[in-house]
PDB file of C-alpha atoms and ligand atoms in Angstrom:
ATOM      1  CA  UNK A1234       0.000   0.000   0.000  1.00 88.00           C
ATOM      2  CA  UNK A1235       1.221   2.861  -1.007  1.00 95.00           C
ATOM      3  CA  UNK A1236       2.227   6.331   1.317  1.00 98.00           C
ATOM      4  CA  UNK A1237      -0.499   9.476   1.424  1.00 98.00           C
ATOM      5  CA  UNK A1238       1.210  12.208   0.988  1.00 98.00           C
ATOM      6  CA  UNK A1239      -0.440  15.826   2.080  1.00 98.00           C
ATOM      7  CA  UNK A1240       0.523  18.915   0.661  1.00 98.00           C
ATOM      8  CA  UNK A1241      -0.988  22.334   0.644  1.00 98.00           C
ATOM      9  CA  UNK A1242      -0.655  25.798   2.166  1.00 98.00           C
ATOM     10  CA  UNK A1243       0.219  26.826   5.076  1.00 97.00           C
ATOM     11  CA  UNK A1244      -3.235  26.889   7.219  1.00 96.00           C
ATOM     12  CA  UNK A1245      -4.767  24.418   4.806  1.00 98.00           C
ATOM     13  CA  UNK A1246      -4.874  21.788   7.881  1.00 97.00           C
ATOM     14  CA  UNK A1247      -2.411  18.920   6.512  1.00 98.00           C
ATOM     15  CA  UNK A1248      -1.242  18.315  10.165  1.00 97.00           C
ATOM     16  CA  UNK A1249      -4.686  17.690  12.301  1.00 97.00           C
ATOM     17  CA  UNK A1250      -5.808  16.239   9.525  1.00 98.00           C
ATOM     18  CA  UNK A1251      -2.850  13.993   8.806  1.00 98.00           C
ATOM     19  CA  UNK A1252      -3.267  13.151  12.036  1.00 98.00           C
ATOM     20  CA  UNK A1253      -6.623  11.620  12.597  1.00 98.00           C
ATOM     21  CA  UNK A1254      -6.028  10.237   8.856  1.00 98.00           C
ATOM     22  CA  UNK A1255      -3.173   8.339  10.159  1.00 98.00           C
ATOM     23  CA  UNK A1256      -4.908   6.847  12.979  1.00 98.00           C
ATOM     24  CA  UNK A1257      -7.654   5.997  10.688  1.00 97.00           C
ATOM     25  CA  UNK A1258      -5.787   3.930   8.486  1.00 97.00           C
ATOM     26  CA  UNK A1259      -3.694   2.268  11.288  1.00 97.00           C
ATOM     27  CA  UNK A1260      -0.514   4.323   9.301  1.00 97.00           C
ATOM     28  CA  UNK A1261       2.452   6.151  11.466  1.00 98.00           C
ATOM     29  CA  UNK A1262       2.137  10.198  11.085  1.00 98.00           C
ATOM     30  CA  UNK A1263       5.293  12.397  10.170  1.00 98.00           C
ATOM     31  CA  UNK A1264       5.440  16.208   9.677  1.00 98.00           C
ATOM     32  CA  UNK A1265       8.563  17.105   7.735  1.00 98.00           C
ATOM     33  CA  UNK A1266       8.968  20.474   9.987  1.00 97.00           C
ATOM     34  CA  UNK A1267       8.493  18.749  13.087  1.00 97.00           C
ATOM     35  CA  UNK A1268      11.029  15.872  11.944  1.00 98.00           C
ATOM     36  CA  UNK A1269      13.490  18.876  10.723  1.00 98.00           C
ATOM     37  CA  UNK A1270      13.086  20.714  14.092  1.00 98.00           C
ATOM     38  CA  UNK A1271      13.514  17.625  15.997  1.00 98.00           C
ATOM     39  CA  UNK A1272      16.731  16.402  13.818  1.00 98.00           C
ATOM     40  CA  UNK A1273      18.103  19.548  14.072  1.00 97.00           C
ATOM     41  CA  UNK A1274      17.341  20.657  17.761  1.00 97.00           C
ATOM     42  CA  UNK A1275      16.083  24.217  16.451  1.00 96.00           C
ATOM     43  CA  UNK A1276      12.474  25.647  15.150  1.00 96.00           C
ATOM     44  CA  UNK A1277      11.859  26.205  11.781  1.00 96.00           C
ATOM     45  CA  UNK A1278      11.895  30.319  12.839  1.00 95.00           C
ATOM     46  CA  UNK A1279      15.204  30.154  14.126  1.00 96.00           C
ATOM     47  CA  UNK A1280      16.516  28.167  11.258  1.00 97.00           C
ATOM     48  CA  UNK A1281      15.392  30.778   9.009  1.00 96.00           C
ATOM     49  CA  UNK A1282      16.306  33.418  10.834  1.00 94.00           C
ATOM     50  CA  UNK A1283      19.989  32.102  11.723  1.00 96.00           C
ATOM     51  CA  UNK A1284      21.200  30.238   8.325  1.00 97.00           C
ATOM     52  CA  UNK A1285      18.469  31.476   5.979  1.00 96.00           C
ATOM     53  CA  UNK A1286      16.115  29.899   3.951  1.00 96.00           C
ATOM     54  CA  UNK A1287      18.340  28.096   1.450  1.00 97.00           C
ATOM     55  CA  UNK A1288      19.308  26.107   4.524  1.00 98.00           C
ATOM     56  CA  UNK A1289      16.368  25.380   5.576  1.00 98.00           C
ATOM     57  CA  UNK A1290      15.330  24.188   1.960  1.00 98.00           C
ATOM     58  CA  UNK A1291      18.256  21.817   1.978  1.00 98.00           C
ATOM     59  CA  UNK A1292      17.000  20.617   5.443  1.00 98.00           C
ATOM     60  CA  UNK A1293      13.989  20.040   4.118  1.00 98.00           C
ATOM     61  CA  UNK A1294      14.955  18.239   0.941  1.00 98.00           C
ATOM     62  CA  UNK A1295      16.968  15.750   3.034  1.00 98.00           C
ATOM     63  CA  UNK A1296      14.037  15.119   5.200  1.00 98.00           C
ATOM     64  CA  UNK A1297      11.891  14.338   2.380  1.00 98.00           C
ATOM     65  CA  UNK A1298      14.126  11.847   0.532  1.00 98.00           C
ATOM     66  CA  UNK A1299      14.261  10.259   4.076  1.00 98.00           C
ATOM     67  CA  UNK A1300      10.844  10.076   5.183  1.00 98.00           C
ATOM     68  CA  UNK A1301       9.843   9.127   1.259  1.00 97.00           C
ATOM     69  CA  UNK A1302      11.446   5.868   1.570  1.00 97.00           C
ATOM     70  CA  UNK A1303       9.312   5.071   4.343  1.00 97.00           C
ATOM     71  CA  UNK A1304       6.142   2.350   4.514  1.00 95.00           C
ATOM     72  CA  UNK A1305       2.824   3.360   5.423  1.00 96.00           C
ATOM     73  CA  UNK A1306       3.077   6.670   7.053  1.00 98.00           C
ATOM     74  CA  UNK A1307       0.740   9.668   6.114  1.00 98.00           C
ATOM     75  CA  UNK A1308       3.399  12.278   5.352  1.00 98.00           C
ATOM     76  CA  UNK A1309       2.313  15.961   6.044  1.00 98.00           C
ATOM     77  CA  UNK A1310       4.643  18.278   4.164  1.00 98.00           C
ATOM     78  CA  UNK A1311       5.455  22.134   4.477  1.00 98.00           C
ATOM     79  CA  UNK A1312       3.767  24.333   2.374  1.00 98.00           C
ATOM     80  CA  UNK A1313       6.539  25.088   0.076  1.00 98.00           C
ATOM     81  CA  UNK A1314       8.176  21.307   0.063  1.00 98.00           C
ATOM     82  CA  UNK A1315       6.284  21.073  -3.507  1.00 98.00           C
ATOM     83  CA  UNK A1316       8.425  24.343  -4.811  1.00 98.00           C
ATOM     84  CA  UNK A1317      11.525  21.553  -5.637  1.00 98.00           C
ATOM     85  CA  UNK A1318      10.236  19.203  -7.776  1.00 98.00           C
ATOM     86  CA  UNK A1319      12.623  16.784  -7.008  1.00 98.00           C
ATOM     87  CA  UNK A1320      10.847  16.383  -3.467  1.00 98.00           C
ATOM     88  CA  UNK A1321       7.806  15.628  -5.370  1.00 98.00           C
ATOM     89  CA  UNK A1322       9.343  13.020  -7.787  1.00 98.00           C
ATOM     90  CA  UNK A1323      10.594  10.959  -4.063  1.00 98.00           C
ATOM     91  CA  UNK A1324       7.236  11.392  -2.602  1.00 98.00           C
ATOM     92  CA  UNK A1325       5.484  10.159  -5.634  1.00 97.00           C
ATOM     93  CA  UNK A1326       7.373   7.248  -5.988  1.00 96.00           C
ATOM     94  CA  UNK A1327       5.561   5.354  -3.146  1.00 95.00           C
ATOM     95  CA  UNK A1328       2.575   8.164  -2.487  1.00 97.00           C
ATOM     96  CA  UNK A1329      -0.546   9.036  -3.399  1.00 98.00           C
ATOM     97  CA  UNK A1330      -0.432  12.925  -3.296  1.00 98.00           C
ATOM     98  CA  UNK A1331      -3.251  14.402  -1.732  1.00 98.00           C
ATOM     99  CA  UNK A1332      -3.676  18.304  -1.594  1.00 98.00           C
ATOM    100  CA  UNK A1333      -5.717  20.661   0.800  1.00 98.00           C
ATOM    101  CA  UNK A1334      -6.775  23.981  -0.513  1.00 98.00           C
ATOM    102  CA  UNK A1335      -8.312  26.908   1.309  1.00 98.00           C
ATOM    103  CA  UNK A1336     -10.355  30.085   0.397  1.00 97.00           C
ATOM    104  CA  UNK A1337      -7.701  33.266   1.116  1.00 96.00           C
ATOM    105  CA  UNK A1338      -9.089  34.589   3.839  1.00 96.00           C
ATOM    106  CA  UNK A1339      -9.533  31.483   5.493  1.00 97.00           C
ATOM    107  CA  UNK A1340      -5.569  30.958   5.432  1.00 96.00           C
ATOM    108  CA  UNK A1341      -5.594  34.240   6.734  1.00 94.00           C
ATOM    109  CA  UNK A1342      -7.400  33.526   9.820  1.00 94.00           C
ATOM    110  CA  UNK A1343      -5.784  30.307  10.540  1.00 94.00           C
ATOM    111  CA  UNK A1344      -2.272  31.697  10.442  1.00 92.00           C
ATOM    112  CA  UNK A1345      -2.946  34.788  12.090  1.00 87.00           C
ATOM    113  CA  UNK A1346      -0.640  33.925  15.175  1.00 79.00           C
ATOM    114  CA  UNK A1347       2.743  35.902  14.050  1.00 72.00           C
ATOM    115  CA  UNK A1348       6.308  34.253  14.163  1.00 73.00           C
ATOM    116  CA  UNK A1349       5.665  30.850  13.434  1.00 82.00           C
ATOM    117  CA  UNK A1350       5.495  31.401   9.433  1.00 87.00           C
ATOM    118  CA  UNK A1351       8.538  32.855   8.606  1.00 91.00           C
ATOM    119  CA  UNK A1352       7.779  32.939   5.009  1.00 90.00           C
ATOM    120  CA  UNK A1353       4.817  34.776   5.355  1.00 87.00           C
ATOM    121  CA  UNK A1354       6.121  36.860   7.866  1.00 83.00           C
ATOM    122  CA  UNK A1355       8.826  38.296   5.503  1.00 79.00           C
ATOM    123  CA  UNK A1356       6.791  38.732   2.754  1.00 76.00           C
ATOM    124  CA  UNK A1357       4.158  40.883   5.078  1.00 68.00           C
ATOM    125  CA  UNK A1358       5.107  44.251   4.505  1.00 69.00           C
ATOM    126  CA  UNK A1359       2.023  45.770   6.045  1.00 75.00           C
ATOM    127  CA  UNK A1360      -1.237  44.083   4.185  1.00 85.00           C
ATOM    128  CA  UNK A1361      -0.866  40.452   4.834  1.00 88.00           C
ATOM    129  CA  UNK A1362      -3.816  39.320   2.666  1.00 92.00           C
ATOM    130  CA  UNK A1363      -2.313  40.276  -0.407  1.00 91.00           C
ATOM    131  CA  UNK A1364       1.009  38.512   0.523  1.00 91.00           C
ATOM    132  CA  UNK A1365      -1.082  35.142   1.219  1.00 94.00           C
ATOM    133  CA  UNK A1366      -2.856  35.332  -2.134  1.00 95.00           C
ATOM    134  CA  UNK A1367       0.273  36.632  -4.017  1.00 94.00           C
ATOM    135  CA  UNK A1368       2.197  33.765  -2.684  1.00 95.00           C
ATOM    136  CA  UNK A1369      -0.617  31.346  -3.115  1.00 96.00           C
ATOM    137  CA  UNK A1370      -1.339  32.132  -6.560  1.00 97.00           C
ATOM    138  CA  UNK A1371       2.222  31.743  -7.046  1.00 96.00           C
ATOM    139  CA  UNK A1372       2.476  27.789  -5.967  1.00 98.00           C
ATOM    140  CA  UNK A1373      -1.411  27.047  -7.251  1.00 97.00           C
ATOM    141  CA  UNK A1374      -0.171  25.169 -10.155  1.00 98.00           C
ATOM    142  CA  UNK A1375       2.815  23.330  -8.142  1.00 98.00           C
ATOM    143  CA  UNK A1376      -0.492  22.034  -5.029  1.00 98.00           C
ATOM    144  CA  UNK A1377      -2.901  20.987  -8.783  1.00 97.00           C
ATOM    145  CA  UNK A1378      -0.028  18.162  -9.541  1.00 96.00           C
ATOM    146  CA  UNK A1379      -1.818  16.104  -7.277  1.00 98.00           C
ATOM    147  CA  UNK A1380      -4.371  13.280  -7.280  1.00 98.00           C
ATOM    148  CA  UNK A1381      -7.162  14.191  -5.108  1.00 98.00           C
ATOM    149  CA  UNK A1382      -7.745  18.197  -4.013  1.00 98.00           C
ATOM    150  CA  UNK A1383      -9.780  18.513  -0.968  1.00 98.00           C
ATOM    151  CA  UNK A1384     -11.124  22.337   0.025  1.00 98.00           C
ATOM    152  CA  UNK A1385     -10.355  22.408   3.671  1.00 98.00           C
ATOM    153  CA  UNK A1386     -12.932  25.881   3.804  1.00 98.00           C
ATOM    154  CA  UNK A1387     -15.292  24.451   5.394  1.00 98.00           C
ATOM    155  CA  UNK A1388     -14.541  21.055   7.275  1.00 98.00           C
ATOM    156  CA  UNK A1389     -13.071  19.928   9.981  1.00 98.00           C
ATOM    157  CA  UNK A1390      -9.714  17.993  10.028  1.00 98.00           C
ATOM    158  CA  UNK A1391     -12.356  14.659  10.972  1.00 98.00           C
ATOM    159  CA  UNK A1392     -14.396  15.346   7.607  1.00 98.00           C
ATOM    160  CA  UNK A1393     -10.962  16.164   5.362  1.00 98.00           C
ATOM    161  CA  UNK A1394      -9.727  13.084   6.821  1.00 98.00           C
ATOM    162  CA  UNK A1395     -12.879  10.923   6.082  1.00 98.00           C
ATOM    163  CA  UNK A1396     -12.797  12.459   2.894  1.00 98.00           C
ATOM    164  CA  UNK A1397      -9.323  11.814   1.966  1.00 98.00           C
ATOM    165  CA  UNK A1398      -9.702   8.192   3.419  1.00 98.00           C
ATOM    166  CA  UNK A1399     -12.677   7.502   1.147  1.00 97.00           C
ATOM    167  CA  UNK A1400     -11.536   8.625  -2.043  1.00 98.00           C
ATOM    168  CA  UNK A1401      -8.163   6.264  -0.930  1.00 97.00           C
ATOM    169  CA  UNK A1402     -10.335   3.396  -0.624  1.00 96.00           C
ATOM    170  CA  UNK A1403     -12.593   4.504  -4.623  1.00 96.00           C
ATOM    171  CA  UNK A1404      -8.785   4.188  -5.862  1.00 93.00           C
ATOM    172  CA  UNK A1405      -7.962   0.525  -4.101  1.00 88.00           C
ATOM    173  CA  UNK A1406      -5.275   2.785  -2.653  1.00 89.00           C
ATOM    174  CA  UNK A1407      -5.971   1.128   1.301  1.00 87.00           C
ATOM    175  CA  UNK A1408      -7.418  -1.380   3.026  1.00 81.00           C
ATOM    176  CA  UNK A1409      -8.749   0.632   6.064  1.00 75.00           C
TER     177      UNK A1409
HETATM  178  C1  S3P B 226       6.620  27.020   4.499  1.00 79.10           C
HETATM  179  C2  S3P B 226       5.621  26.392   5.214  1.00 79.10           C
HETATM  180  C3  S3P B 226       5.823  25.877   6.569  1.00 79.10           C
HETATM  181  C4  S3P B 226       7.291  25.550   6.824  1.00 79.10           C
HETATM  182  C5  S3P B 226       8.155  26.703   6.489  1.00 79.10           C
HETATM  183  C6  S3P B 226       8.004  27.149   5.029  1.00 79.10           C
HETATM  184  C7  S3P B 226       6.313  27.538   3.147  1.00 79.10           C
HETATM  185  O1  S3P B 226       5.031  24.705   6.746  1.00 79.10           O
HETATM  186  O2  S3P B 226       7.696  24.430   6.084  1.00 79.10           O
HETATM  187  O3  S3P B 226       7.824  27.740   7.374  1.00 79.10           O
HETATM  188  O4  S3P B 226       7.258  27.873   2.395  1.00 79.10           O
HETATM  189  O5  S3P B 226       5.114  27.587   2.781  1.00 79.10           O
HETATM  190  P1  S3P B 226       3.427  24.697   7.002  1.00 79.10           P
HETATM  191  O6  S3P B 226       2.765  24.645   5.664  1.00 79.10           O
HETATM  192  O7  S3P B 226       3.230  23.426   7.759  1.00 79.10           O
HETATM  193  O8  S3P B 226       3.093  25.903   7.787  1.00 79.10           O
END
């Protein structure tokens, strides 16, 4: 059985809903930040802030290759882990890639607590709603490579993980 692989925005929900997904399916979970800021004994802010984000892409394209060539583990990646596409050539190779989308001001909202998105952080020069959807529109075609696109708007991380597990089981992708 192959991986499920979540990617999305930042704020689209691809951890809580990783999460219950995993448990669902009787898979492990891993977050590529939280394995990065666990490896490396330092929080994705600092990292940024300290070495830069090149560093922290390189980081983060390790991780990936490592946590790719896993076996049945939901995989919940950062929002811009689909921006190198050899990250998304490893976690196709044994994953179905599932994306979570969200309505602008939605993202907004749920990444409204400051300092723990250093992307969007430095590209917030005053009105952060136009740096969301600039940098949204920006990756939009990089989230549509995937199979199945669920719009987080509206649903809890329970009904985006029912929904991701049924359209798994439609494709003969799990047992569970
Ligand atoms: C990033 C998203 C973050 C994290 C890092 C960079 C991005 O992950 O990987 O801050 O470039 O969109 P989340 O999507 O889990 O917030």
């Amino acid at each position: 059985m192959k991986n499920v692989v979540l990617i999305g925005f930042m704020g689209t929900g691809k951890t809580s809903a990783g999460r219950i997904l995993s448990n669902r399916l009787g898979y492990a979970f891993v977050d590529v930040d939280q394995k990065i800021e666990a490896e490396y004994k330092m929080s994705i802010k600092d990292m940024f802030a300290s070495h830069g984000e090149g560093y922290f892409r390189d980081c983060e394209k390790a991780m990936v290759k490592k946590l790719a060539g896993r076996r049945h583990v939901v995989i919940s990646t950062g929002g811009g882990t689909v921006k190198n596409p050899e990250n998304m050539q490893e976690l196709r190779r044994n994953g179905v890639i599932i994306a979570l989308t969200a309505e602008v001001d939605v993202i907004l909202e749920r990444t409204s607590r400051r300092g723990k998105r250093p992307v969007l952080d430095q590209a917030d020069h005053g009105d952060r709603r136009s740096a969301v959807a600039q940098l949204l529109e920006s990756r939009r075609e990089l989230y549509e490579q995937a199979d199945y696109t669920v719009d987080t708007s509206h649903l809890s991380p329970m009904q985006v993980a029912e929904d991701i597990q049924s359209f798994l089981r439609r494709e003969g992708a799990v047992r569970a």
